[in-house]
Amino acid sequence: MLEASPLDEGWTLRHEGEPLPASVPGCVHTDLLAAGVVPDPFVGTGEDEVAWVGRREWTYERELPAALSGHEQTDLVFDGLDTVAEITVDGRPLGRVRNMHRSYRFDVTGLEGPLAVRFISAYAEAEAVRGTVGDRPAAYAEPYQYLRKMACSFGWDWGPTLVTAGIWRPVRLERWSTARLARVRPLVSVEQGFGVVELRVDVERTRVEAALTVEARVGGLRARAEVSGSTATVRIEVPDARLWWPRGYGEQPLYEVELTLLHGGAPLDVWRRRVGFRTVGLDTSADAHGTGFTLVVNGERLFARGVNWIPDDVFPSRVTRERYRARLEQAAGAGVDLVRVWGGGLYESEDFYDACDELGLLVWQDFPFACAAYPEEQPLRGEVEAEARENVVRLMPHPSLVLWNGNNENLWGFRDWGWEERLAGDSWGEGYYLGVLPRVVAELDPTRPYTPGSPWSGSWEHHPNDPAHGTHHSWEVWNRRDYTEYLREVPRFVAEFGWQAPPAHATLRRALPGEELAPDSPGMLHHQKAEDGNGKLARGLARRFAVPEGDFDRWHYLTQVTQARAVAAGVEHWRSHWPVCAGTIVWQLNDCWPVTSWAAIDGDGREKPLYHELRRLYADRLLTLRARDHGLVLAAVNQSREPWTGAVSLRRMSVEGAVIEAAELELAVGARAVGELPVPPGLEPAGAKEFLVADAPGSPRPGGGAAGEGLRALHFPAADRDIPYPRPRFEVSLVPGGVTVTAGTLVRDLLLQADRLGPTARADRGLVTLLPGERVTIGVRGWETPDAAAARAALYCQEPAR
């Protein structure tokens, strides 16, 4: 039987000729940090002080243990090496590697002695490849397009430049005899009520003549097949298989699959995975609106409620199974049902996809290409195909994985970013996205759809980012316009859009100790990586608010409000246009360090107001007031499986709290549908002193009640700076597990910044608007010493313009 022995202990890292303790899995930066050689690059401007690390060579060393008797072959297996390395045993070369996204296996039978992994600087390798293949344009000046490495380790508009090296995934010895399982490819399908698992098996042999069989088991069902040469196929049909569904559509049953390689009845190797039975398709058919892009799971057409995922740490070896689970539970808790693994990052670990399988989170997986022209010559071309083949097979068992995507923004970049002229006919990646990658997916994983890129309109007949065709990235709004400009278009699928805000106050205090915080203080500027990011934040605020000079706390609060409102403007608009628009993927869920960014969850794992707003925006039922060509309408978005019926109250109100006019409408919306009701004449607010409130059953009523129990939509026709808000009055009281706020006036965008109560404190809701007489209870966990005065000091809301 194959025996695997981890080699995670006893490693050292050579630093200036001296050995330092090394952690495997890990990387040079984390080892130097643990040894006290470098400062924390996440704190202050520490990033700059460790820039030299990525430009050095580094060597990891340990003893390779002597082979044990009883096995014919011993393999040294690296699940991941970052990125360019030479491996030797007792000075004898085993091989040279150059791809972070692959695993490696070396025959070390009979070898023992010093094992060394010498990492060459990623910069040196990139420059060498550039010298061979020629220059290629990219969105950033760093040379990430010349090697197969996590692109964002070279920095991004939300990430630090920390170019890593190291043994970043587990390493082990595998000892075996006769044969082993080299590859198992599970094709999982649903056929006429049966769940079908067809296992395509490749074996590696030491004995060509040995008669081998494979036995598969799913639950109590078993099947066998003989190995012919080095391959076998075994198929099991599971009657009455329970379907795996995305969250909100059904349950997520998972089936254990076990495949055993046998010789004369004796087991040689075992492969185990979990699978789920479901069908998945992508409808890209043409219609009266253009070219669609709709995911279809088990025959159910979905509006995808998505978030973009970046590596959760710039040092990915630090992301544990528990951390993946916590972050993805946060996503599910916000109503998310799709996570896009973005192309400047990684094929994530099994822990990520296992959690998505269990939580019902659909996974859109980018191949790791982003924002650059990638050469198609060797040595890159062979590496690209090898990594694609390995990772497609590795991730195939996961039912959560529903889409392969060829790249992020490279087809768009070729057309719009001046690449075509600069390239002058040189290769740039099109052969990967329209050739190599779809061929690999079609050959190895025909159960899932593939799309060449995001954005992509389906063919070169349309602009790659045409909102009427395929996927669309909406960045003109953040970069140049007011967020109300989202309302001008109804893309078929919005795969990226977003708005920035700083992280939580406690996160800033940890990352910038001792700094007097200001939008343009040194640390704040260092932790703002977007081009003119602060300028865009300032212009976004100026369109809406009168921002007091020199008041950082107010600036911090208002930028958080603006981020939540901007994303809400887009999601409410696009969801109200289902099924023409079939999904939104907010940029972005998470951060890889403490930074001002588009994330809903900051680099310390704290939830911004945007996170809580997503819970409302991505709920099965959403109420929103929309301006249409024929006037104001109430749109009821019903993504639940049941019809939505009942009375909805509308109130035209003054900002002083008086009800000017009211009406009640009857709502009747089918399952997975959107309904619209015209707002009756006389209810549209007139000018900045009025607003409109729509409440669905269970929502608060005038004269009392708790806010947030039902569904509410608000429509303010003017920018906040023009609204004569009353001076907010509210009472604060402590209750078990939280704080209750009772409004004496209109209190708009009330926010408890729980982290100001203590670094571990978390609130269970974000922004809430109270009408006079209403109250809300905000749950707080992790608050060690509850105090009403402290709670009041941590509460923020809209105030009259100064």
Coordinates of C-alpha atoms in Angstrom, one line a residue, residues 4-445:
A4 CA 2.9 9.0 2.5
S5 CA 5.1 10.7 5.1
P6 CA 4.9 14.5 5.5
L7 CA 8.1 16.5 5.3
D8 CA 6.9 19.5 7.2
E9 CA 9.5 19.5 10.0
G10 CA 13.2 20.2 10.2
W11 CA 13.5 22.8 7.5
T12 CA 15.9 25.8 7.7
L13 CA 16.1 28.9 5.5
R14 CA 19.5 30.3 4.6
H15 CA 19.8 34.0 5.3
E16 CA 23.2 35.7 4.7
G17 CA 24.8 32.2 5.1
E18 CA 23.1 31.5 8.5
P19 CA 20.3 29.1 8.9
L20 CA 16.9 30.3 10.3
P21 CA 14.0 28.1 11.4
A22 CA 11.6 27.7 8.5
S23 CA 7.9 26.7 8.5
V24 CA 6.7 24.4 5.7
P25 CA 4.2 25.2 4.2
G26 CA 5.2 28.8 4.3
C27 CA 7.3 31.5 2.5
V28 CA 10.5 33.5 3.0
H29 CA 8.6 36.6 4.2
T30 CA 6.8 34.7 7.0
D31 CA 10.0 32.9 8.1
L32 CA 11.9 36.2 8.2
L33 CA 9.1 37.8 10.1
A34 CA 9.0 35.0 12.6
A35 CA 12.7 35.3 13.2
G36 CA 12.5 39.0 13.8
V37 CA 14.6 39.8 10.7
V38 CA 12.0 42.0 9.0
P39 CA 9.2 44.3 10.3
D40 CA 5.6 43.4 9.7
P41 CA 4.9 44.6 6.1
F42 CA 1.3 45.2 7.0
V43 CA 2.1 47.8 9.6
G44 CA 2.9 51.4 8.7
T45 CA 5.2 51.5 5.7
G46 CA 6.8 48.2 6.5
E47 CA 6.0 47.0 3.0
D48 CA 8.8 49.2 1.7
E49 CA 11.3 47.9 4.2
V50 CA 11.0 44.3 2.9
A51 CA 11.0 45.0 -0.8
W52 CA 14.5 43.5 -1.0
V53 CA 13.3 40.1 -0.1
G54 CA 11.7 39.4 -3.4
R55 CA 14.9 40.2 -5.3
R56 CA 17.1 37.7 -3.5
E57 CA 17.8 34.0 -3.9
W58 CA 16.8 31.8 -1.0
T59 CA 17.5 28.2 -0.1
Y60 CA 15.4 25.8 2.1
E61 CA 17.2 22.8 3.5
R62 CA 16.6 19.6 5.5
E63 CA 17.7 16.0 5.5
L64 CA 16.0 13.6 3.1
P65 CA 15.5 10.5 5.3
A66 CA 16.8 7.1 4.1
A67 CA 14.3 5.0 2.2
L68 CA 12.4 2.3 4.2
S69 CA 12.6 -1.2 3.0
G70 CA 9.6 -3.0 1.4
H71 CA 8.8 -0.4 -1.4
E72 CA 10.1 -0.3 -4.9
Q73 CA 9.9 3.4 -5.5
T74 CA 10.1 6.5 -3.4
D75 CA 8.8 9.9 -4.7
L76 CA 9.4 13.3 -3.3
V77 CA 6.1 15.3 -3.9
F78 CA 5.7 19.0 -3.6
D79 CA 2.1 20.2 -3.8
G80 CA 3.3 23.8 -4.5
L81 CA 6.6 25.6 -5.0
D82 CA 6.6 29.4 -5.3
T83 CA 7.9 29.8 -8.0
V84 CA 11.3 29.3 -9.7
A85 CA 13.4 26.7 -7.9
E86 CA 16.1 24.1 -8.3
I87 CA 15.8 21.0 -6.2
T88 CA 18.9 18.9 -5.2
V89 CA 19.6 15.9 -3.0
D90 CA 23.2 15.7 -1.7
G91 CA 24.2 18.1 -4.5
R92 CA 22.6 16.0 -7.2
P93 CA 20.0 17.9 -9.3
L94 CA 16.5 16.5 -9.3
G95 CA 14.9 19.2 -11.4
R96 CA 14.1 22.9 -12.0
V97 CA 10.5 24.2 -11.6
R98 CA 8.9 27.5 -12.7
N99 CA 5.2 27.4 -11.9
M100 CA 3.5 28.3 -8.6
H101 CA 0.2 26.7 -9.8
R102 CA 1.5 23.2 -10.2
S103 CA 2.6 20.2 -8.1
Y104 CA 5.9 18.3 -8.7
R105 CA 7.0 14.7 -8.2
F106 CA 10.6 13.5 -8.3
D107 CA 11.9 9.9 -8.1
V108 CA 14.3 9.8 -5.1
T109 CA 14.5 6.0 -4.8
G110 CA 17.8 5.1 -3.1
L111 CA 18.7 8.7 -2.4
E112 CA 19.3 10.3 1.0
G113 CA 21.2 13.2 2.4
P114 CA 20.8 17.0 2.3
L115 CA 17.7 18.1 0.4
A116 CA 17.9 21.7 -0.9
V117 CA 15.3 23.8 -2.6
R118 CA 17.0 26.9 -4.0
F119 CA 14.6 29.7 -5.1
I120 CA 15.6 32.1 -7.8
S121 CA 14.2 35.6 -7.6
A122 CA 10.9 35.9 -9.5
Y123 CA 12.1 39.2 -10.8
A124 CA 15.2 37.6 -12.3
E125 CA 13.2 34.9 -13.9
A126 CA 10.7 37.3 -15.3
E127 CA 13.3 39.5 -16.8
A128 CA 15.0 36.5 -18.4
V129 CA 11.8 35.4 -20.0
R130 CA 11.1 39.0 -21.1
G131 CA 14.5 39.0 -22.8
T132 CA 13.6 35.8 -24.7
V133 CA 10.0 36.5 -25.8
G134 CA 10.0 40.3 -25.9
D135 CA 8.1 43.0 -24.2
R136 CA 4.3 42.7 -23.4
P137 CA 2.0 45.4 -22.1
A138 CA 0.2 45.2 -18.8
A139 CA -1.9 47.3 -16.5
Y140 CA 0.9 47.5 -14.0
A141 CA 4.7 48.0 -14.3
E142 CA 5.6 44.9 -12.5
P143 CA 6.6 41.9 -14.7
Y144 CA 3.9 39.4 -13.5
Q145 CA 3.0 38.3 -17.1
Y146 CA 6.3 36.6 -17.7
L147 CA 5.9 33.7 -15.2
R148 CA 3.2 31.5 -13.7
K149 CA 2.9 33.0 -10.3
M150 CA 0.1 34.7 -8.3
A151 CA 0.0 38.0 -10.2
C152 CA -1.1 40.1 -7.2
S153 CA 2.0 39.3 -5.2
F154 CA 3.6 41.9 -7.5
G155 CA 1.0 44.5 -6.1
W156 CA -2.4 45.6 -7.3
D157 CA -4.7 48.5 -6.8
W158 CA -5.7 47.0 -3.5
G159 CA -2.6 45.0 -2.6
P160 CA 1.0 45.4 -1.5
T161 CA 4.1 44.5 -3.6
L162 CA 5.4 41.5 -1.6
V163 CA 7.0 39.1 -4.1
T164 CA 7.0 35.8 -2.3
A165 CA 9.1 32.6 -2.6
G166 CA 8.9 29.4 -0.7
I167 CA 7.5 25.9 -0.2
W168 CA 3.9 27.2 0.0
R169 CA 2.0 24.0 0.0
P170 CA 2.7 20.6 1.7
V171 CA 5.6 18.3 0.8
R172 CA 5.9 14.6 1.5
L173 CA 7.5 11.3 0.6
E174 CA 5.4 8.7 -1.1
R175 CA 6.7 5.1 -1.0
W176 CA 5.0 2.5 -3.3
S177 CA 5.3 -0.7 -5.2
T178 CA 3.9 -2.3 -8.3
A179 CA 1.6 0.7 -9.2
R180 CA 0.0 3.9 -8.0
L181 CA -2.9 6.1 -9.0
A182 CA -1.4 8.8 -11.1
R183 CA -4.7 10.6 -11.9
V184 CA -8.4 10.0 -11.2
R185 CA -10.8 12.1 -13.2
P186 CA -14.5 11.9 -12.0
L187 CA -17.2 12.8 -14.5
V188 CA -20.3 13.4 -12.4
S189 CA -23.7 13.7 -14.1
V190 CA -27.4 13.2 -13.8
E191 CA -29.0 10.9 -16.3
Q192 CA -32.7 10.0 -16.2
G193 CA -33.0 10.3 -12.4
F194 CA -29.7 8.4 -11.8
G195 CA -26.6 10.1 -10.4
V196 CA -23.7 8.8 -12.4
V197 CA -20.0 8.8 -11.4
E198 CA -17.7 7.7 -14.1
L199 CA -14.1 7.5 -13.0
R200 CA -11.3 7.7 -15.6
V201 CA -8.1 6.4 -14.1
D202 CA -4.5 6.6 -15.0
V203 CA -1.9 4.5 -13.2
E204 CA 1.9 4.6 -13.0
R205 CA 3.6 1.2 -12.8
T206 CA 6.9 -0.3 -11.7
R207 CA 5.8 -3.7 -13.0
V208 CA 4.4 -3.6 -16.5
E209 CA 3.2 -7.2 -16.3
A210 CA 1.1 -6.9 -13.1
A211 CA -2.6 -7.5 -13.5
L212 CA -4.4 -4.6 -11.9
T213 CA -8.0 -3.8 -11.1
V214 CA -9.8 -0.8 -9.8
E215 CA -12.8 -0.9 -7.4
A216 CA -15.1 2.1 -7.0
R217 CA -17.5 2.6 -4.1
V218 CA -20.3 5.2 -3.7
G219 CA -22.2 4.6 -0.6
G220 CA -23.1 0.9 -0.6
L221 CA -22.7 0.6 -4.4
R222 CA -19.6 -0.9 -5.9
A223 CA -18.2 -1.5 -9.3
R224 CA -14.9 -3.0 -10.7
A225 CA -12.9 -2.7 -13.9
E226 CA -9.6 -4.1 -15.1
V227 CA -6.7 -1.8 -15.8
S228 CA -5.7 -2.1 -19.5
G229 CA -2.1 -0.9 -19.9
S230 CA -2.2 2.2 -17.7
T231 CA -5.8 3.2 -17.9
A232 CA -9.2 2.1 -16.7
T233 CA -12.8 3.4 -16.5
V234 CA -15.3 2.4 -13.9
R235 CA -18.9 3.6 -13.7
I236 CA -21.5 3.6 -10.9
E237 CA -25.1 4.6 -11.2
V238 CA -26.8 5.9 -8.0
P239 CA -30.6 5.5 -8.1
D240 CA -32.7 8.3 -6.7
A241 CA -29.6 10.5 -6.2
R242 CA -30.4 13.6 -4.2
L243 CA -29.5 16.8 -6.2
W244 CA -26.9 19.3 -5.0
W245 CA -28.3 22.8 -5.1
P246 CA -26.9 26.3 -4.6
R247 CA -27.8 27.9 -1.3
G248 CA -31.3 29.2 -1.3
Y249 CA -32.5 26.7 -3.9
G250 CA -32.2 23.4 -2.0
E251 CA -29.9 21.2 0.0
Q252 CA -26.3 20.3 -0.6
P253 CA -26.0 16.5 -0.2
L254 CA -22.5 15.2 -0.8
Y255 CA -21.6 11.6 -1.6
E256 CA -18.3 9.9 -0.6
V257 CA -16.5 8.3 -3.5
E258 CA -13.7 5.9 -3.0
L259 CA -11.5 4.3 -5.7
T260 CA -9.0 1.5 -4.8
L261 CA -6.2 0.2 -7.0
L262 CA -5.8 -3.5 -6.5
H263 CA -3.2 -6.2 -7.4
G264 CA -4.3 -9.7 -6.7
G265 CA -6.9 -8.5 -4.2
A266 CA -4.3 -6.4 -2.3
P267 CA -4.8 -2.6 -2.2
L268 CA -2.0 -0.6 -3.6
D269 CA -3.4 3.0 -3.5
V270 CA -6.7 4.7 -2.6
W271 CA -8.3 7.9 -3.9
R272 CA -11.2 9.5 -1.9
R273 CA -13.3 12.6 -2.7
R274 CA -16.8 13.9 -2.2
V275 CA -19.1 14.7 -5.1
G276 CA -22.5 16.2 -5.6
F277 CA -25.0 15.4 -8.3
R278 CA -26.3 18.3 -10.3
T279 CA -26.4 19.6 -13.8
V280 CA -25.0 23.0 -14.8
G281 CA -25.2 25.0 -18.0
L282 CA -24.6 28.5 -19.3
D283 CA -27.3 30.1 -21.5
T284 CA -25.6 32.5 -23.9
S285 CA -28.3 32.5 -26.5
A286 CA -29.2 35.7 -28.4
D287 CA -32.5 37.5 -27.7
A288 CA -34.2 40.8 -28.3
H289 CA -31.8 42.4 -25.8
G290 CA -28.5 41.1 -27.1
T291 CA -26.6 38.0 -25.9
G292 CA -27.5 36.5 -22.6
F293 CA -25.3 35.0 -19.9
T294 CA -27.4 33.0 -17.5
L295 CA -26.3 30.2 -15.2
V296 CA -28.6 27.2 -15.2
V297 CA -28.3 24.6 -12.3
N298 CA -30.6 21.5 -12.3
G299 CA -32.7 23.3 -15.0
E300 CA -33.2 26.3 -12.7
R301 CA -32.2 29.7 -14.2
L302 CA -30.4 31.8 -11.6
F303 CA -29.8 35.4 -10.9
A304 CA -26.3 35.1 -9.5
R305 CA -25.7 37.0 -6.3
G306 CA -22.0 37.1 -6.4
V307 CA -18.8 38.5 -4.9
N308 CA -15.3 38.5 -6.3
W309 CA -12.7 36.7 -4.2
I310 CA -9.0 37.6 -4.1
P311 CA -6.4 35.7 -2.1
D312 CA -7.3 36.2 1.5
D313 CA -3.7 36.9 2.5
V314 CA -0.8 38.1 0.3
F315 CA 1.0 35.2 2.0
P316 CA -1.4 32.5 1.0
S317 CA 0.2 29.7 3.1
R318 CA -1.2 31.5 6.2
V319 CA -4.8 30.9 5.1
T320 CA -6.0 28.0 7.1
R321 CA -9.0 25.7 6.6
E322 CA -10.7 27.6 9.5
R323 CA -10.0 31.0 7.9
Y324 CA -11.4 29.8 4.6
R325 CA -14.5 28.5 6.3
A326 CA -15.0 31.7 8.4
R327 CA -14.7 34.0 5.3
L328 CA -17.0 31.9 3.2
E329 CA -19.5 31.7 6.0
Q330 CA -19.5 35.5 6.0
A331 CA -20.2 35.4 2.3
A332 CA -23.1 33.0 2.8
G333 CA -24.4 35.1 5.7
A334 CA -24.6 38.1 3.3
G335 CA -26.9 36.2 0.9
V336 CA -24.1 35.5 -1.6
D337 CA -24.6 32.4 -3.7
L338 CA -21.7 32.7 -6.1
V339 CA -18.0 33.4 -5.5
R340 CA -15.7 34.3 -8.4
V341 CA -12.1 33.3 -7.9
W342 CA -10.4 36.1 -9.7
G343 CA -7.7 35.6 -12.3
G344 CA -4.9 37.6 -10.6
G345 CA -4.8 35.1 -7.7
L346 CA -4.8 31.3 -7.4
Y347 CA -6.4 28.0 -7.8
E348 CA -7.3 27.9 -4.2
S349 CA -6.8 24.9 -1.8
E350 CA -9.2 22.0 -1.4
D351 CA -10.3 23.7 1.8
F352 CA -11.8 26.6 -0.1
Y353 CA -13.8 24.4 -2.5
D354 CA -14.8 21.9 0.3
A355 CA -16.4 24.9 2.2
C356 CA -18.2 26.1 -0.9
D357 CA -19.6 22.5 -1.5
E358 CA -20.9 22.4 2.0
L359 CA -22.3 26.0 2.1
G360 CA -23.9 25.9 -1.4
L361 CA -21.7 28.6 -2.8
L362 CA -21.3 28.4 -6.6
V363 CA -17.7 28.9 -7.7
W364 CA -16.7 30.7 -10.9
Q365 CA -13.1 29.8 -11.4
D366 CA -10.8 32.1 -13.4
F367 CA -7.7 30.6 -14.9
P368 CA -4.8 32.8 -13.4
F369 CA -4.4 35.5 -16.1
A370 CA -5.2 39.1 -15.3
C371 CA -4.8 42.6 -16.8
A372 CA -1.8 41.8 -19.1
A373 CA -0.7 40.5 -22.5
Y374 CA 0.7 37.0 -21.8
P375 CA 3.3 35.6 -24.2
E376 CA 2.4 32.3 -25.8
E377 CA 5.9 31.2 -26.5
Q378 CA 7.9 28.6 -24.5
P379 CA 8.6 28.3 -21.7
L380 CA 5.2 29.7 -20.7
R381 CA 3.0 27.8 -23.2
G382 CA 3.9 24.4 -21.9
E383 CA 3.5 25.6 -18.3
V384 CA 0.1 27.0 -19.0
E385 CA -1.2 23.7 -20.5
A386 CA 0.3 21.6 -17.7
E387 CA -1.1 23.7 -14.9
A388 CA -4.6 23.8 -16.6
R389 CA -4.6 20.0 -17.0
E390 CA -3.6 19.5 -13.4
N391 CA -6.0 21.9 -11.8
V392 CA -9.0 21.1 -14.0
V393 CA -8.7 17.5 -12.8
R394 CA -7.9 18.4 -9.2
L395 CA -11.1 20.6 -8.9
M396 CA -13.5 18.4 -10.9
P397 CA -15.0 16.6 -7.9
H398 CA -16.4 19.8 -6.4
P399 CA -20.1 20.3 -7.3
S400 CA -19.8 24.0 -6.3
L401 CA -17.5 24.6 -9.3
V402 CA -19.9 25.6 -12.1
L403 CA -17.8 27.7 -14.5
W404 CA -14.3 27.9 -16.0
N405 CA -13.3 31.4 -17.1
G406 CA -10.2 32.0 -19.3
N407 CA -9.0 35.3 -18.0
N408 CA -9.7 38.6 -16.3
E409 CA -9.9 41.7 -18.6
N410 CA -7.3 40.6 -21.1
L411 CA -9.6 40.4 -24.1
W412 CA -10.9 43.9 -23.2
G413 CA -7.4 45.1 -22.7
F414 CA -6.3 44.0 -26.2
R415 CA -9.2 46.0 -27.7
D416 CA -9.3 49.2 -25.5
W417 CA -6.0 49.7 -23.7
G418 CA -3.7 50.3 -26.6
W419 CA -2.2 46.8 -26.6
E420 CA -3.1 45.9 -30.1
E421 CA -0.9 48.6 -31.6
R422 CA 2.0 48.0 -29.2
L423 CA 2.0 44.3 -29.8
A424 CA 2.2 44.7 -33.6
G425 CA 1.3 41.0 -34.1
D426 CA 3.1 39.5 -31.1
S427 CA 1.3 36.8 -29.1
W428 CA -0.7 38.1 -26.1
G429 CA -2.8 35.2 -24.8
E430 CA -5.7 34.9 -27.2
G431 CA -4.3 31.4 -28.1
Y432 CA -4.8 30.4 -24.5
Y433 CA -8.3 31.8 -24.0
L434 CA -9.7 30.7 -27.3
G435 CA -7.5 27.7 -28.0
V436 CA -5.6 25.9 -25.3
L437 CA -7.9 26.4 -22.3
P438 CA -11.3 25.5 -23.9
R439 CA -9.6 22.5 -25.5
V440 CA -8.3 21.3 -22.1
V441 CA -11.7 21.8 -20.4
A442 CA -13.6 20.1 -23.3
E443 CA -11.3 17.1 -23.1
L444 CA -11.0 16.7 -19.3
D445 CA -14.1 18.3 -17.8

